[in-house]
Every structure is written in structure tokens, then in C-alpha cells.
Amino acid sequence: MLKIEDLKVHLDAEAGLVRAIDGMRLTLARGQTFALVGESGCGKSMTALALMRLLPDNGRIAGGRLDLDGQDLFDLSEARMRDVRGGRIGMIFQEPGTSLNPVMKVGDQIVEAIEAHTPLRGAQARAKAIDWLRRVGIPEPERRIDEYPFRLSGGQKQRIMIAMTLAAEPDYLIADEPTTALDVTIQAQILDLLKDLQRERGLGLLLITHDLGVVSGMAHQVALMYAGQIVEVAPAADFFEAPKHPYARLLLRALPDANRRGEPLAAIAGTVPPLWQTFDGCRFAPRCDRAMVHCGMTPPALAGVPDRPVGHEVRCLLYTDVREPLSRPAVQPQVASEPHRDTRRLLLDVKDLKVRYPLSRGLFGGATRYFDAVGGVSYRIESGRTLALVGESGCGKTTSGKAIVQLLRRQAVIEGEALLYPASVAGSTASTGAAGEGTGPDGVPQDLFRLEGEALRAARRQIQIIFQDPFASLNPRLRVQEVLEEGLLALRPELDAPARIALLHDLVDQVGLRRDALGRFPHEFSGGQRQRIAIARALAVEPRLIVCDEPTSALDVSVQAQILNLLRELQRSRGLSFLFITHNIGVVEYVADEVAVMQAGRIVEAGDCDAVLGRPQQAYTRTLLAAVPRVERRSAA
Ligand code: SF4
């Protein structure tokens, strides 16, 4: 057993002493998976770093014990701790790019781990390394073993990291978001591999993840962390069947799926509090929908719950001495505006879209070889509707979206048509499946790929994009006002300064930000707030269609719920259409009207969301859906 007792981790920060972990205890048994879950900033990753004694320079273990076979690892010299790392306790980090040696072939890195921690040497160690590469799903392992990390994709690097860590055959593995960067099919393969290793060698796994679907399929025990403490710990089945802490209940209700279509998700108000502050009462009280008068004054202890099995403990005063609740909803109220009254009309008709990237160029600069990223896809989007493009990384879904937004004109060869129908008079309703005549400026729908000059600028205004990474997609040197004004100045030059300011105020109101946000820089905001800024930027030019490229995949479940609620409300009030690019099937079920499944640059199956996801006809769609980890809906939902 690996036992943590009363762990305290402190960090020195500008704001003061940060109590990142404040009195944690848990026991990880061989052959078992213990999942740590919770929002960013709750202390999950810091726990992992503390267990490996790899805290950042400003951090220290301020108390507690880490017991492995009767030995307190916090007492070991650094030299002896190095033997424990890798050999007894392995760790897979969140960021594979920084964990591999860039100037060493990946095979040599795995062989090094094998030779350091197992009796195998030379050719035997190399053969074992190839075997590990195969087990983590690296194609052509005999060839790839001699690659350098820079030649591999992010997902492949993550798999190399996993192979390297497992090759040392540790007794315990700490895996911090091990599969977040991977496609669902590879993720399923890695999770199966970890289960096999648990059966074969009794691997004890501490799994840190925000994906409750993965937890549901893997964990024997679950601990939910909030603000540096465990607030609920339980056998996994009991946690999902009868979560007791209000935070756990809200998190499960924030998960999107088909059953919640048409209703707002439980978006938990507020954010995790900064951990340099001291707490007089329950740390979750400001966000809790069950808060009671004394919750702000009495810190709750982690204790058993009367009607639950042994091992199910909760840090909440509800289960001690129930008193009058405050009459205050914690779930953000949804302000329902007037629904948009437009009827369904065909908005965009994409026909046989092909996107090819030049791979090499000849003597006179012309391309001689191409990579076909999108190999002929067709789809239609109606006003006020959402089409989801799903598929694994590299299947062409993002490329297809970028082509529509005209972001690839200089980099790629684009063929096919993307007919944009005018707003005033539509093509035929797409429900009949026939494209009728539009009456655009010249009486016909416009082909986006053939527009130039003023016509192109006008079309750009109608289709905007929101990217996956709200950190990278906003210019850090511009204040929010400048970020939002950029598009306005280019695409709506008719607006004067007062009109622009009025519009900006309107926009930040709509996306749920305060007006003083306009004077601040992007780095001053959380990930969810930045994504709201990105949405406001897209809305500024009053588009009819927004391409949403994995807009919530970098966000916590509760923040994802806020963003999905916002998009849903904008669609309802403005009649917006979305092309939603995602690999998250739960999100697809919640937001999409139609779905197109892409594989290797082509659409292999498309149609009504319920039909495609409920009764998939193609083998690939069935494989994709089968690989998606899901939380089984029980009483918590
Ligand atoms: Fe909510 Fe009170 Fe329980 Fe904290 S102690 S989770 S505020 S009910």
C-alpha cells in the first residue's frame, strides 16, 4: 500500500503563503485505481508532484507522511528517492513535450528505463522497448523506435512517455491526465493496457483526471478535491450512484449528454477560491446550492455518511446537524431572452470540399506533391441549427472548418463549393434536402471559395470561428476592448466610436463578463472567461454561422457547462448556426441537431444526431462510440 497521511504542501507566492494541499489522506492499494478528480486549481497535480517529491522551487512539504512499505518517503535522501522514482513509483506527466529528451531517440529513452529498472540488457531491452511501443499503439514500432521526439505528434509523444514509464515496471503509477491529449480510440487502448497491467502485475494506479467518464470506467475509489482538500471519497460505484457533497452533485449535473438537451446544464457559479486566503468555514460555501447559515463559520471535517458504505466520507455540514439552508441558488440563473423567430433555412451548402497542402515545391515554386487533408466532403447547415463534425485527430474536421472561414487560402489548395445563402431570402428549407435559389446581391447564393475583395470581406463577417485554446487565440498585448474592436474596425467600418463602445458593452453583457473587463488584458482572466472573450469577439461582427473548434475541450466540466449554456442561449436568441467540431460525444449529444462522422478526410456517416449516435450504421462510427468513456447515469443525474 502507498499511504498518504495528513499531507500539507505550501507554496511561496507573491500574494502570500499558498496552502496548495491542506491535510490530505488516501491509501492506494496494489491492483487498484484511485481517481483524484476536481476542477483546475484544486490541488490534484500538486498532490502528484508532492508524492514524487518533485515540487516546484517555491514549494515544500509542510507536513504529513508518505508511507511505502513502512518507510516514510519524505524522510528519504534524494539519492534513495531517485531509486523509488521510476522503479517503485512511476509518473506520467500531463505535458509529454517537456518530459522527453529532445536530443535522444525515443527507443534509447525507453531502453534506458528498461536497463535501469529490469534485468534486461542490449538486444533484449531493445526488443522489449519495441514491444512496449506496440502495446501503447505506436504504428510500425520497429521503425519508430529510432525516431527523435520532434518527429512525433503530441499524442504519439504521450504514448512514448507512457511506454517509457511502464517499461520500468513500477509497482505504482501516478498518471496525471494521461490520456487527455489522445483520441478516444487510442485512449481506450491505453486504459485497457493499464487494466491489463493491474491484473498481470498488481499495478496500483493513482489516476488524476477531469474526465469523469474515464473515472467511471477505471476507478475502484474516487476522491473529489476542492480548494486543496478532499471533500468526498468513496468506492467509485457509490460515488456515481449516490454522490453526497453538493459539489459532486453539481459536477455530475454539469456533464452534457442527450438526456439534458434543451435544458441548461448545471453551471456552478464562481471559481475555486485562491488558496492564500484563510477560511473560516466551508471552502465551497460561496458556490454551494445547499449552503446553510453556519456553513460560513464552521469548517466541515471529512467524515462518514450514515446511510452509505464504509469508506464513503464527505466534508459537508449537511450530514452532521442539518439546519436552515440559505435561500440562495448557486447554479447560475439562466436569463432567457426572446427566442429568435427565424424559420429554418438553408444557410451553408458545402459540396465536395477538398483541401490539399503542398508537401514539396519544384524549381519554379509550384507544388509537386500534396497531402490530402480533406478528400471531398459535403454537408449542409441550416439557420439556427448545429451540425457537429466528429472524428479522431487528423481526420480533417478542423481543416474543413478553417476552409469555410477562409483561413487556408494562402496555405492550401481548396476545391469544391461552399454556397452561402443570403439571410433575407433563403434557399429551400434543408429539411426537404433540396437547395433552391437564393436571392443574394446578384440573385444567387455566393460561393465562398470564389469571392474576392469587398464581397469576400462581407462574407467573412457572416462566418466566424472560436478556437480550442482560449490562451493562444487572444493577442496577449491587446486589452479586451482592442481585441473586440479589431474585427469591428475591419468588418464593420460604418460604426463610429460611440456606437462601437455601446456595442462592446452589449457584447460583454451578453457573454456574462463585467464591463470593466474591457480595460484588462487576456492573462488576467481564467480559461472560461477567455473563451467568453473569444465568443464576444466572434459575435461582434454579427455572424450567422460560428465554427466552434473544440471550444470546451480545454475547460473544466463546470466551465464547459457555462460555455455550452451560453452558446445554446445565443442560438436561441439570435438564431445562430454552429459548425461544432469536437471529439466529445457527450457535447455532441447535447448541442447537435445533425452529425457528420469524419475518417481520413471523408465523411463516413451523417444524419440526424439521435439516429447517427443511437443507431450507427458504419463500423467506424460504432468503434468511435464504443471507445467513448461514459459516466453511467444513476440517481445523481
Ligand atoms: Fe454546502 Fe454547507 Fe456542505 Fe459546504 S458545508 S458543501 S456550504 S452545505
PDB file of C-alpha atoms and ligand atoms in Angstrom, residues 245-247 282-286 288-292 294-296 298 300 315-319 328, ligand 1:
ATOM      1  CA  HIS A 245     -21.259  16.515  -1.469  1.00  0.00           C
ATOM      2  CA  PRO A 246     -23.132  19.355  -3.211  1.00  0.00           C
ATOM      3  CA  TYR A 247     -20.022  19.949  -5.362  1.00  0.00           C
ATOM      4  CA  CYS A 282     -16.661  25.626   4.295  1.00  0.00           C
ATOM      5  CA  ARG A 283     -14.488  26.461   1.291  1.00  0.00           C
ATOM      6  CA  PHE A 284     -17.297  25.616  -1.116  1.00  0.00           C
ATOM      7  CA  ALA A 285     -19.901  27.793   0.645  1.00  0.00           C
ATOM      8  CA  PRO A 286     -19.873  30.740  -1.830  1.00  0.00           C
ATOM      9  CA  CYS A 288     -22.947  25.857  -2.849  1.00  0.00           C
ATOM     10  CA  ASP A 289     -26.639  25.467  -3.673  1.00  0.00           C
ATOM     11  CA  ARG A 290     -27.303  23.865  -0.279  1.00  0.00           C
ATOM     12  CA  ALA A 291     -25.384  26.371   1.869  1.00  0.00           C
ATOM     13  CA  MET A 292     -26.672  26.923   5.379  1.00  0.00           C
ATOM     14  CA  HIS A 294     -23.470  28.238   9.739  1.00  0.00           C
ATOM     15  CA  CYS A 295     -21.531  26.951   6.691  1.00  0.00           C
ATOM     16  CA  GLY A 296     -19.555  30.180   6.519  1.00  0.00           C
ATOM     17  CA  THR A 298     -17.738  26.163  10.717  1.00  0.00           C
ATOM     18  CA  PRO A 300     -16.555  20.830   7.984  1.00  0.00           C
ATOM     19  CA  ARG A 315     -16.703  17.050   4.074  1.00  0.00           C
ATOM     20  CA  CYS A 316     -20.071  18.769   4.472  1.00  0.00           C
ATOM     21  CA  LEU A 317     -22.175  20.014   7.358  1.00  0.00           C
ATOM     22  CA  LEU A 318     -25.356  18.704   5.746  1.00  0.00           C
ATOM     23  CA  TYR A 319     -24.560  15.308   7.207  1.00  0.00           C
ATOM     24  CA  ARG A 328     -29.690  31.377  -2.418  1.00  0.00           C
TER      25      ARG A 328
HETATM   26 FE1  SF4 B   1     -22.539  23.384   1.109  1.00  0.00          FE
HETATM   27 FE2  SF4 B   1     -22.505  23.848   3.723  1.00  0.00          FE
HETATM   28 FE3  SF4 B   1     -21.961  21.438   2.806  1.00  0.00          FE
HETATM   29 FE4  SF4 B   1     -20.239  23.435   2.460  1.00  0.00          FE
HETATM   30  S1  SF4 B   1     -20.855  22.557   4.396  1.00  0.00           S
HETATM   31  S2  SF4 B   1     -20.847  21.945   0.947  1.00  0.00           S
HETATM   32  S3  SF4 B   1     -21.633  25.151   2.114  1.00  0.00           S
HETATM   33  S4  SF4 B   1     -23.899  22.526   2.638  1.00  0.00           S
END
